[in-house]
Amino acid sequence: MRKKIIEMRGIVKTYYQGTPNELEILHGIDLDVYEGEFLSIVGASGSGKSTLMNILGALDRPTKGHYYLDHLPMENVKDDGLSQIRNKKIGFVFQTFNLIPRSTALKNVALPMLYGGVPRSERSRRAADLLQLVEMSGRSHHRPNELSGGQKQRVAIARAMANDPAIILADEPTGALDSHTGRLVMDIFHRLHQEQGKTIILITHNAELAEETERTIRLRDGSIVDNRKNNQYQLGGYYESV
Amino acid sequence: MNLFENIRLALEGLRANKMRALLTMLGIIIGIASVMAISTLGSAMTGSVTKTMDKIGGKNIMVSLSPKNYDTQSTLQEDDLITQEELDAFRNTYADQIKAISFSTGMGSGRLNSGFIHKDVSITGASPDYGLVNNVNLVQGRFISNRDMDGNRNVIIIDTTLRNNLVGVDGDVIGKEVQVDTKSTNETYTVIGVYEKMVIDNPLFYMGDDTRVECFIPITTAKSLNPDTANTVGYESFTIMATSNTDSAAFAQTTKDYFIKGMSPLSDYTIEAQSLEAIASEATGMLGTLSLGISVIAGISLLVGGIGVMNIMLVSVTERTKEIGIRKALGARNSAIRSQFIIEAMIICLIGGIIGVGLGSVLGITGSTLMKFPSTPPIGPMIIALCFSMAIGVFFGFYPANKAAKLDPIDALRYE
Ligand SMILES: Nc1ncnc2c1ncn2[C@@H]1O[C@H](COP(=O)(O)OP(=O)(O)OP(=O)(O)O)[C@@H](O)[C@H]1O
Ligand SMILES: [Mg+2]
């Protein structure tokens, strides 16, 4: 039995709380994620996927409900503690890459280690290794505006891996890429999942990509309406099937 | 995250916007440069005043009888004059504070003749201590003695240029007789000494282009030659040389009080005593007022500069909202964001301060060289200026930095 890394109970997110145009976006989400799982979240635009992802990533706090990350009740964690959790336990990959434009690829990858207090030489060494992992070594001294979308996303994935987090949260990482480039990025996630045992939560609009993951959750209007294992998926079997 | 990393980040940020950073620094540069220029100039001036004061006798106190009221005609009465006995008593009372007392009286200009040589000179009647009190640099012979005084002798001390004219550089002038015509006298004197004229190359002490040679004769001789003073026994003015550990300004007041007590309240005259130090500090005080004025301007320019820095930091925070969101998502604490922006503001101000110190020093050195008191920029104000500019950075950078630190990570990430 795999270890439970995420446990959500009755998560509610309400915007404009206490005002006449109060807006409840998530209506009591219960969700368990196990260590080393590759999970996908699908659902129509506006169904609350990103909102849920922000709470999972400790960027936002739920209005109601309990969230345990690695058995730690998050409601007890102060803001600086959340910063530390984002730094050490979570790696974000965004649809629009969100690289720092003034910094080189290498510096972008090293950034989470900077905030994590890793010494300088160790930072650049590890950042170079990570760029190698995503096959971006040749571009380590380029700035984001000198890179293609797919290259930027590879740098972003390397950055998400910087502090060797337990969980990678990817919000439509292939959304801004063509299908071929999206495929390359998706392959990297599979590799990270299988070779390094990362827990990956992937938000996608692409049903085929969702099928490739272990389990898919469907959100509709802020509630989970479907939660099922994908038959197609076999641990370690992905590469053979392509 | 450490300071070094923050400085690196700040420099990266500034490099991306060089022109903007420079324009922002302008207020700081102007403010610091003017403070630096004025303090360089000021220290040069004070230094040169002190040096010149030492040369001409900074411990001297000039005492003189002066009319209580300059508008009405007042005549100096015989018993207003300060007698030798009064002076001796005074000198005994304050023996440990007085090094010497000298007297002098100007006899005006005249013409010195010797054979075919005729030179315009000015004649000063002096007492024996005059040489000590006024730093007369005797290079040959001797100064006026008590015997010369007692005997109203016709002896004279000339300067080196006059000697060169009379007998050449190597010639012996001691004992030579010269004849001097003034408005009312026509006397023959024996040369007893030669002095070298003091060169004061300080424009603050500029006393006119008097090319006439000053010659000294015994004050008693001078008095006896003047029909107005021939029969008086007191002095109208004298100079006290205080000992080196005496506060000459305070002692001037003591002197004044002492002699006023001895004067008739009905006299038209009173005693004025002023120390050279006090006169000099008046001059430096004027400089102080000037530099205060410039400091106010500098302060205003620093304030405006600081507000400029705050403004540009607010713009920068808004421009980089998304970047702040990204940094927070990657685990930057609020304090890390805050110090990043404060240090950026500090670096802007520090660079401005360094440029200002450089510019101000160059201006100050140029100015003081032009005014003939070359100097080096003072280290103290330099360090203060740099610290102050960093303090401006912290002060005006805090608000924008705090604003950045408090941004909600999600709102910041969403910012387009
Ligand atoms: N800060 C906010 N204030 C008010 N409403 C918000 C805020 N953030 C999100 N919402 C609302 O919450 C709902 C869910 O948004 P969310 O971004 O989670 O959708 P999503 O499922 O990620 O959509 P998409 O697939 O388009 O990215 C939307 O209706 C959105 O308008
Ligand atoms: Mg979304």
XYZ file of C-alpha atoms and ligand atoms in Angstrom:
690
model
C 0.000 0.000 0.000
C 1.391 3.384 -1.057
C 1.683 6.208 1.418
C -0.912 8.949 1.331
C 0.818 12.250 0.550
C -2.225 14.478 0.040
C -5.484 14.329 1.944
C -8.230 16.886 1.338
C -11.485 16.895 3.245
C -14.400 19.176 2.470
C -12.326 21.869 0.752
C -14.410 24.953 -0.052
C -13.122 28.051 -1.777
C -15.233 31.156 -1.768
C -14.369 34.460 -3.383
C -15.754 37.828 -2.248
C -16.742 36.194 1.013
C -19.280 38.145 3.046
C -20.208 40.427 0.160
C -23.433 40.321 -1.898
C -21.615 38.809 -4.881
C -20.103 35.980 -2.837
C -18.874 33.251 -5.158
C -18.266 29.667 -4.076
C -15.902 28.034 -6.548
C -15.075 24.733 -4.858
C -17.890 22.969 -3.054
C -16.329 20.578 -0.596
C -13.606 18.658 -2.384
C -12.422 15.342 -0.898
C -9.247 14.102 -2.494
C -6.517 11.598 -1.624
C -3.284 11.375 -3.564
C -0.679 8.671 -2.931
C 3.059 8.995 -3.053
C 4.430 8.384 -6.540
C 1.048 8.683 -8.183
C 0.549 10.350 -11.583
C -2.833 12.056 -11.387
C -4.603 14.172 -13.957
C -7.367 16.698 -13.365
C -9.725 17.513 -16.191
C -12.816 19.628 -16.503
C -14.340 22.489 -18.418
C -12.886 25.928 -18.307
C -13.916 27.675 -15.123
C -14.673 24.439 -13.300
C -12.129 25.290 -10.601
C -9.074 23.261 -11.611
C -6.558 26.047 -11.127
C -8.230 27.104 -7.917
C -7.822 23.587 -6.574
C -4.248 23.458 -7.818
C -3.377 26.677 -5.979
C -4.637 25.207 -2.744
C -2.758 21.962 -3.370
C 0.400 23.988 -4.028
C 0.101 25.988 -0.796
C -0.215 29.206 -2.789
C -3.719 29.735 -1.468
C -5.700 28.736 1.582
C -9.142 27.108 1.421
C -12.093 28.998 2.894
C -13.232 25.818 4.630
C -12.072 22.243 4.976
C -8.892 20.448 5.912
C -5.818 19.866 3.850
C -3.030 17.572 5.041
C 0.167 17.612 3.062
C 2.383 14.745 4.143
C 0.072 14.475 7.183
C 0.771 18.098 8.125
C -2.424 20.101 8.723
C -1.906 23.141 6.513
C -4.333 25.374 8.398
C -1.749 25.514 11.194
C 1.075 26.636 8.954
C 1.972 30.325 8.885
C 2.794 32.217 5.692
C 6.540 31.744 5.987
C 5.923 28.047 6.541
C 3.862 27.912 3.345
C 6.773 29.591 1.517
C 9.050 26.908 2.811
C 6.660 24.125 1.779
C 6.384 25.592 -1.729
C 10.134 25.788 -1.826
C 10.958 22.300 -0.614
C 8.004 20.020 -1.324
C 6.352 21.407 -4.422
C 7.458 22.127 -7.936
C 5.187 24.241 -10.122
C 4.933 24.090 -13.889
C 2.667 26.699 -15.461
C 0.944 26.979 -18.816
C 2.706 30.260 -19.549
C 6.104 29.008 -18.255
C 6.565 31.935 -15.836
C 10.301 32.163 -16.210
C 12.028 35.311 -14.959
C 12.744 37.218 -18.150
C 15.961 38.927 -17.037
C 17.619 35.725 -15.858
C 19.294 33.012 -17.881
C 17.930 29.481 -18.031
C 20.546 28.382 -15.516
C 19.672 31.162 -13.066
C 15.970 30.421 -13.413
C 16.576 26.789 -12.542
C 18.777 27.802 -9.610
C 16.225 30.247 -8.182
C 14.307 27.845 -5.893
C 17.651 26.656 -4.493
C 18.588 30.292 -3.812
C 15.468 30.675 -1.685
C 16.177 27.287 -0.142
C 19.589 28.419 1.070
C 21.653 26.106 -1.111
C 25.250 27.371 -1.498
C 26.103 29.083 -4.739
C 28.445 26.536 -6.293
C 26.095 23.690 -5.407
C 23.241 25.646 -7.023
C 24.878 26.062 -10.389
C 26.147 22.505 -10.406
C 22.697 21.089 -9.722
C 20.997 23.533 -12.092
C 23.347 22.389 -14.868
C 22.507 18.731 -14.092
C 18.790 19.479 -14.231
C 19.134 21.274 -17.556
C 20.935 18.202 -18.826
C 18.030 16.067 -17.645
C 15.600 18.056 -19.794
C 18.156 18.195 -22.627
C 18.629 21.954 -22.382
C 22.334 22.058 -21.505
C 23.171 23.869 -24.721
C 20.932 26.776 -23.805
C 21.787 27.285 -20.169
C 23.035 30.841 -20.697
C 20.136 31.961 -22.832
C 17.404 34.200 -21.550
C 13.765 33.084 -21.853
C 13.054 35.402 -24.802
C 15.750 33.549 -26.753
C 13.992 30.197 -26.276
C 11.046 28.528 -27.993
C 7.891 27.654 -26.051
C 8.860 23.999 -25.699
C 12.355 24.937 -24.567
C 10.971 27.355 -22.009
C 8.698 24.675 -20.641
C 11.624 22.268 -20.317
C 13.538 24.896 -18.379
C 10.451 25.410 -16.212
C 10.269 21.679 -15.488
C 13.951 21.646 -14.563
C 13.234 24.562 -12.215
C 10.293 22.667 -10.663
C 12.730 19.856 -9.903
C 15.353 22.147 -8.354
C 14.846 21.280 -4.694
C 13.883 17.677 -5.465
C 10.241 18.186 -4.404
C 7.936 15.300 -3.592
C 5.129 16.696 -5.712
C 5.074 18.328 -9.122
C 2.011 20.410 -9.930
C 1.558 21.178 -13.606
C -1.286 23.451 -14.711
C -1.823 22.844 -18.424
C 1.882 22.553 -19.148
C 1.243 21.658 -22.786
C -1.548 24.172 -23.293
C 0.652 26.701 -25.049
C 2.579 24.143 -27.113
C 1.927 22.349 -30.404
C 1.139 18.646 -30.158
C 4.650 17.507 -31.037
C 6.309 19.752 -28.447
C 3.577 18.877 -25.972
C 4.458 15.255 -26.515
C 8.121 15.923 -25.616
C 7.106 17.701 -22.422
C 4.707 14.918 -21.528
C 7.512 12.398 -22.004
C 9.603 14.270 -19.471
C 6.810 13.990 -16.912
C 6.588 10.256 -17.521
C 10.309 9.953 -17.035
C 10.252 11.941 -13.794
C 7.390 9.806 -12.589
C 8.902 6.490 -13.468
C 12.598 7.094 -12.934
C 12.429 9.369 -9.925
C 9.116 8.345 -8.410
C 7.712 11.855 -8.299
C 4.096 12.456 -7.432
C 2.715 14.413 -10.372
C -0.603 16.223 -10.614
C -1.360 17.373 -14.124
C -4.180 19.639 -15.188
C -5.041 19.230 -18.842
C -7.746 19.826 -21.381
C -6.330 17.090 -23.540
C -8.247 13.837 -22.953
C -5.548 11.715 -24.596
C -2.849 13.064 -22.308
C -5.128 12.475 -19.315
C -5.570 8.863 -20.429
C -1.815 8.364 -20.156
C -1.859 9.045 -16.417
C -2.619 6.575 -13.649
C -5.829 8.187 -12.501
C -8.070 10.994 -13.731
C -10.309 13.281 -11.742
C -13.032 15.262 -13.440
C -14.236 18.548 -11.989
C -17.558 20.069 -12.889
C -18.622 23.402 -11.395
C -16.392 22.985 -8.424
C -17.151 19.396 -7.521
C -15.456 16.100 -8.333
C -17.803 14.198 -10.611
C -15.532 11.388 -11.701
C -12.479 9.665 -10.215
C -11.192 6.618 -12.065
C -8.084 4.605 -12.833
C -6.980 4.560 -16.453
C -6.862 1.009 -17.885
C -4.342 2.052 -20.493
C -1.797 2.897 -17.838
C 0.660 0.376 -16.520
C 3.459 1.334 -14.215
C 6.645 1.193 -16.201
C 4.713 0.238 -19.260
C 4.406 3.593 -20.909
C 7.552 3.463 -23.002
C 6.785 0.015 -24.354
C 3.346 1.110 -25.469
C 4.589 4.039 -27.586
C 18.871 34.543 1.377
C 22.030 36.464 1.917
C 23.036 40.067 1.277
C 25.444 39.172 -1.470
C 22.715 37.462 -3.499
C 20.436 40.430 -3.038
C 23.129 42.809 -4.264
C 23.671 40.591 -7.293
C 19.931 40.576 -8.000
C 19.732 44.354 -7.593
C 22.637 44.977 -9.940
C 21.035 42.657 -12.502
C 17.846 44.680 -12.235
C 19.654 47.985 -12.625
C 21.701 46.790 -15.585
C 18.456 46.040 -17.394
C 17.387 49.676 -16.977
C 20.570 51.723 -16.982
C 19.174 55.011 -18.234
C 16.259 54.956 -15.856
C 18.523 54.153 -12.931
C 20.869 57.001 -13.811
C 18.041 59.521 -14.105
C 16.685 58.333 -10.784
C 20.083 58.812 -9.203
C 20.388 62.380 -10.435
C 18.810 63.977 -7.375
C 21.035 61.946 -5.066
C 24.095 62.714 -7.195
C 23.452 66.462 -7.115
C 22.703 66.457 -3.406
C 25.731 64.425 -2.375
C 28.008 66.234 -4.838
C 27.128 69.643 -3.422
C 27.620 68.476 0.165
C 30.948 66.940 -0.802
C 32.116 69.994 -2.766
C 31.271 72.397 0.024
C 32.873 70.273 2.705
C 36.056 69.869 0.643
C 36.147 73.613 0.082
C 35.279 74.290 3.685
C 37.968 72.072 5.126
C 40.494 73.585 2.721
C 39.554 77.075 3.835
C 39.570 76.290 7.536
C 42.881 74.514 7.123
C 44.433 77.457 5.360
C 42.996 79.939 7.858
C 44.530 77.966 10.712
C 47.864 77.795 8.904
C 47.894 81.514 8.191
C 46.776 82.263 11.729
C 49.764 80.360 13.063
C 51.974 82.382 10.763
C 50.685 85.811 11.725
C 50.105 85.003 15.348
C 46.828 83.370 16.147
C 47.210 83.983 19.876
C 47.371 87.735 19.489
C 44.845 90.041 21.085
C 44.587 93.534 19.735
C 43.646 96.085 22.373
C 42.808 99.650 21.499
C 40.975 102.704 22.735
C 38.040 103.416 20.500
C 35.312 106.070 20.587
C 32.077 105.023 22.269
C 30.193 106.876 19.596
C 31.632 107.284 16.132
C 29.110 109.932 15.098
C 30.056 112.646 17.549
C 33.459 114.231 17.546
C 35.286 112.866 20.522
C 38.795 113.678 21.479
C 41.172 111.366 23.187
C 42.162 112.808 26.555
C 45.605 112.404 28.017
C 44.280 110.387 30.962
C 42.377 107.970 28.713
C 45.683 106.580 27.538
C 46.944 103.407 29.162
C 50.137 104.030 31.059
C 53.147 101.801 31.385
C 52.363 101.355 35.100
C 48.830 100.153 34.362
C 50.220 97.752 31.798
C 52.831 96.406 34.189
C 50.156 95.798 36.816
C 47.997 94.010 34.249
C 50.914 91.931 33.124
C 51.691 90.901 36.672
C 48.076 89.948 37.335
C 47.899 87.638 34.341
C 51.533 86.628 34.146
C 50.744 83.016 33.254
C 48.568 83.977 30.322
C 50.672 86.694 28.734
C 53.744 85.871 26.743
C 54.475 89.346 25.451
C 52.967 92.763 24.908
C 53.940 94.926 22.007
C 53.146 98.436 20.887
C 53.261 99.988 17.526
C 52.208 103.146 15.828
C 52.046 103.888 12.163
C 53.936 106.935 11.003
C 52.596 106.702 7.510
C 54.517 106.569 4.296
C 57.750 108.223 3.503
C 60.758 108.132 1.259
C 64.032 106.491 2.128
C 67.103 108.025 0.531
C 70.644 106.747 0.410
C 72.943 108.228 -2.139
C 71.205 107.990 -5.457
C 68.694 105.459 -4.227
C 65.183 106.627 -3.356
C 62.530 104.180 -2.180
C 58.928 104.560 -0.988
C 58.586 103.062 2.462
C 56.116 103.016 5.336
C 57.414 103.633 8.812
C 56.138 101.814 11.886
C 57.164 102.721 15.405
C 57.505 99.456 17.313
C 58.391 98.233 20.784
C 61.017 95.504 21.427
C 58.412 92.735 21.727
C 56.864 93.665 18.379
C 59.259 91.351 16.617
C 58.188 88.367 18.696
C 54.481 89.150 18.694
C 54.246 89.715 14.955
C 56.681 87.015 13.868
C 59.180 89.402 12.327
C 61.773 87.143 10.761
C 65.093 88.857 11.429
C 67.863 87.631 9.124
C 70.603 90.080 9.988
C 71.423 92.345 12.919
C 68.984 92.841 15.761
C 65.528 94.207 16.544
C 64.715 97.289 18.637
C 66.114 97.104 22.176
C 65.049 98.766 25.410
C 68.057 101.031 25.137
C 66.922 102.187 21.697
C 63.552 102.927 23.296
C 64.921 104.769 26.265
C 67.198 106.895 24.177
C 64.677 107.638 21.424
C 67.416 106.480 19.123
C 67.279 106.952 15.384
C 67.719 103.320 14.446
C 65.850 101.450 11.716
C 65.141 97.894 10.606
C 64.719 97.390 6.870
C 63.699 94.390 4.815
C 65.788 92.198 2.528
C 64.647 93.797 -0.727
C 65.678 97.193 0.512
C 69.018 95.799 1.656
C 69.527 94.262 -1.796
C 68.831 97.665 -3.319
C 71.180 99.451 -0.998
C 74.186 97.153 -0.798
C 73.405 94.068 -2.860
C 72.594 90.576 -1.608
C 75.982 90.004 -0.028
C 76.645 93.524 1.143
C 76.784 94.561 4.792
C 74.094 97.084 5.528
C 74.307 97.082 9.331
C 75.539 100.444 10.531
C 74.750 102.177 7.271
C 73.035 105.524 7.543
C 69.854 106.195 5.630
C 67.727 109.276 5.436
C 63.932 109.119 5.671
C 61.468 111.858 4.751
C 57.919 111.673 5.971
C 55.230 114.322 5.738
C 56.497 116.169 8.794
C 59.929 114.761 9.506
C 63.298 114.485 7.920
C 65.567 112.233 9.943
C 68.666 110.147 9.515
C 68.620 106.574 10.893
C 71.217 103.877 11.406
C 70.302 100.441 10.048
C 70.464 97.882 12.877
C 68.656 94.910 11.381
C 67.261 93.266 8.270
C 64.087 91.162 8.209
C 62.504 88.985 5.625
C 59.003 89.964 4.617
C 56.362 87.375 5.438
C 54.518 86.031 2.420
C 50.830 85.397 3.038
C 49.431 83.631 0.017
C 45.961 83.284 1.450
C 43.288 85.188 -0.453
C 41.152 85.308 2.692
C 43.863 87.419 4.303
C 44.430 89.619 1.310
C 45.347 93.045 2.566
C 45.892 95.035 -0.587
C 48.828 95.259 -2.915
C 51.116 97.323 -0.728
C 54.469 97.144 -2.452
C 55.999 99.631 -0.084
C 58.563 98.264 2.291
C 57.702 98.481 5.970
C 60.540 99.779 8.132
C 60.602 99.715 11.933
C 61.941 102.391 14.271
C 61.618 102.545 18.078
C 58.104 103.586 19.073
C 59.521 106.209 21.416
C 61.398 107.794 18.546
C 58.239 107.728 16.450
C 56.201 109.337 19.209
C 58.725 112.041 19.872
C 58.776 112.974 16.203
C 55.008 113.484 16.157
C 54.101 116.829 17.746
C 50.683 115.436 18.827
C 52.171 112.602 20.849
C 55.574 113.933 21.730
C 54.577 114.771 25.268
C 52.166 111.914 26.085
C 53.210 108.982 28.234
C 50.468 106.408 27.607
C 49.471 104.055 24.823
C 46.444 104.120 22.580
C 46.776 100.553 21.475
C 48.864 97.486 22.030
C 48.958 93.817 21.140
C 49.010 91.013 23.678
C 50.519 87.684 22.763
C 48.780 85.083 24.877
C 50.502 81.866 25.881
C 49.750 78.884 23.692
C 47.392 77.217 26.166
C 45.291 80.336 26.728
C 41.827 80.690 25.239
C 42.596 83.960 23.493
C 38.961 84.872 22.834
C 38.112 84.555 26.520
C 41.257 86.359 27.538
C 40.355 89.237 25.187
C 37.158 89.675 27.203
C 39.093 89.529 30.473
C 41.469 92.181 29.169
C 38.636 94.425 28.087
C 36.889 94.144 31.454
C 40.162 94.797 33.265
C 40.933 98.043 31.495
C 37.377 99.358 31.363
C 37.318 99.162 35.154
C 40.285 101.536 35.243
C 38.729 104.089 32.950
C 36.675 107.130 33.799
C 33.002 106.466 33.044
C 32.825 109.981 31.615
C 35.370 109.291 28.919
C 34.274 109.376 25.303
C 36.421 106.339 24.760
C 36.196 102.716 25.643
C 38.435 99.676 25.305
C 38.123 97.187 22.499
C 39.985 93.923 22.692
C 39.745 91.370 19.942
C 41.629 88.161 19.431
C 42.806 87.251 15.954
C 41.288 83.846 16.537
C 37.908 85.452 17.024
C 38.324 87.449 13.824
C 39.312 84.301 11.994
C 36.435 82.324 13.415
C 34.179 85.119 12.204
C 35.552 84.485 8.737
C 35.060 80.736 9.044
C 31.661 81.412 10.581
C 30.668 83.202 7.410
C 31.783 80.143 5.532
C 29.621 78.107 7.893
C 26.580 80.187 7.001
C 27.347 79.730 3.337
C 27.720 75.999 3.677
C 24.531 75.839 5.725
C 22.738 77.451 2.801
C 24.227 74.983 0.379
C 23.440 72.118 2.749
C 19.787 73.159 2.765
C 19.773 73.049 -1.028
C 21.567 69.712 -0.906
C 19.026 68.444 1.629
C 16.140 69.443 -0.595
C 17.779 67.797 -3.560
C 18.346 64.630 -1.517
C 14.702 64.662 -0.441
C 13.563 65.080 -4.037
C 16.060 62.407 -5.048
C 14.703 60.087 -2.376
C 11.147 60.631 -3.543
C 12.358 59.923 -7.083
C 13.837 56.649 -5.899
C 10.598 55.763 -4.130
C 8.635 56.570 -7.269
C 10.849 54.454 -9.511
C 10.733 51.604 -7.012
C 6.925 51.728 -7.018
C 6.978 51.590 -10.813
C 9.443 48.740 -10.636
C 7.306 46.790 -8.173
C 4.257 47.191 -10.420
C 6.218 46.214 -13.520
C 7.583 43.182 -11.798
C 4.388 42.049 -10.087
C 4.396 38.824 -12.064
C 8.056 38.230 -11.219
C 7.232 38.713 -7.547
C 4.431 36.147 -7.905
C 6.828 33.684 -9.526
C 9.411 34.194 -6.803
C 6.786 33.609 -4.142
C 5.540 30.484 -5.886
C 9.125 29.215 -5.871
C 9.346 29.701 -2.136
C 10.562 33.259 -1.545
C 9.478 34.502 1.849
C 7.976 37.966 2.195
C 11.143 39.070 3.921
C 13.253 37.929 0.973
C 11.143 39.983 -1.437
C 11.262 42.969 0.901
C 15.013 42.901 1.265
C 15.453 42.424 -2.476
C 13.674 45.703 -3.183
C 15.150 47.615 -0.251
C 18.628 46.591 -1.313
C 17.850 47.578 -4.866
C 16.826 51.042 -3.651
C 19.913 51.201 -1.454
C 22.173 50.278 -4.346
C 20.619 52.949 -6.565
C 21.269 55.486 -3.829
C 24.721 54.172 -3.016
C 25.824 54.301 -6.648
C 24.343 57.797 -6.828
C 26.214 58.614 -3.632
C 29.504 57.285 -4.982
C 29.111 59.260 -8.210
C 28.134 62.288 -6.124
C 31.138 61.933 -3.826
C 33.435 61.623 -6.849
C 31.887 64.576 -8.629
C 31.768 66.694 -5.488
C 35.392 65.919 -4.644
C 36.506 66.907 -8.128
C 34.486 70.115 -7.871
C 35.788 70.828 -4.376
C 39.421 70.196 -5.304
C 39.112 72.272 -8.478
C 37.398 75.082 -6.588
C 39.885 75.109 -3.742
C 42.832 74.941 -6.122
C 41.426 77.895 -8.056
C 41.080 79.745 -4.761
C 44.661 78.774 -3.902
C 44.093 76.488 -0.941
C 44.620 73.078 -2.477
C 43.277 70.264 -0.366
C 42.132 66.684 -0.350
C 38.475 65.820 0.197
C 37.834 65.065 3.881
C 37.267 61.366 4.629
C 34.684 61.924 7.391
C 32.080 63.716 5.280
C 32.763 61.226 2.485
C 31.804 58.280 4.673
C 28.860 60.169 6.132
C 27.656 61.038 2.631
C 27.806 57.404 1.542
C 26.062 56.137 4.668
C 23.474 58.863 4.337
C 22.739 57.965 0.733
C 22.240 54.336 1.742
C 19.950 55.467 4.542
C 17.897 57.386 1.964
C 17.650 54.163 -0.014
C 16.366 52.250 2.998
C 13.958 55.009 3.994
C 12.439 55.624 0.584
C 12.748 52.017 -0.545
C 10.893 50.583 2.437
C 7.375 51.484 1.364
C 7.631 50.055 -2.181
C 9.498 46.999 -0.901
C 6.878 46.352 1.715
C 4.191 46.700 -0.900
C 5.964 44.061 -2.980
C 6.417 41.754 0.005
C 2.725 41.887 0.884
C 1.460 41.004 -2.586
C -0.763 37.960 -2.642
C 1.109 35.274 -4.604
C -1.876 34.279 -6.716
C -2.891 37.853 -7.539
C 0.714 38.567 -8.449
C 0.972 35.477 -10.658
C -2.254 36.403 -12.436
C -1.028 39.962 -13.091
C -0.665 40.663 -16.807
N -9.347 35.739 -7.632
C -10.541 35.416 -8.043
N -11.592 36.182 -7.753
C -12.826 35.874 -8.191
N -13.084 34.795 -8.909
C -12.087 33.968 -9.240
C -10.772 34.226 -8.825
N -9.963 33.254 -9.289
C -10.770 32.399 -9.971
N -12.048 32.836 -9.949
C -13.177 32.164 -10.552
O -13.144 30.826 -10.168
C -13.631 30.012 -11.237
C -12.664 28.878 -11.446
O -11.487 29.387 -11.975
P -10.252 28.474 -12.297
O -9.123 29.345 -12.739
O -10.003 27.578 -11.144
O -10.797 27.632 -13.539
P -10.069 26.525 -14.373
O -10.829 25.303 -14.179
O -8.624 26.517 -14.073
O -10.298 27.094 -15.847
P -9.334 27.033 -17.109
O -9.434 25.667 -17.630
O -9.894 28.048 -18.027
O -7.983 27.399 -16.628
C -13.811 30.907 -12.436
O -15.181 31.173 -12.587
C -13.093 32.158 -12.063
O -13.751 33.268 -12.605
Mg -6.820 27.123 -15.047
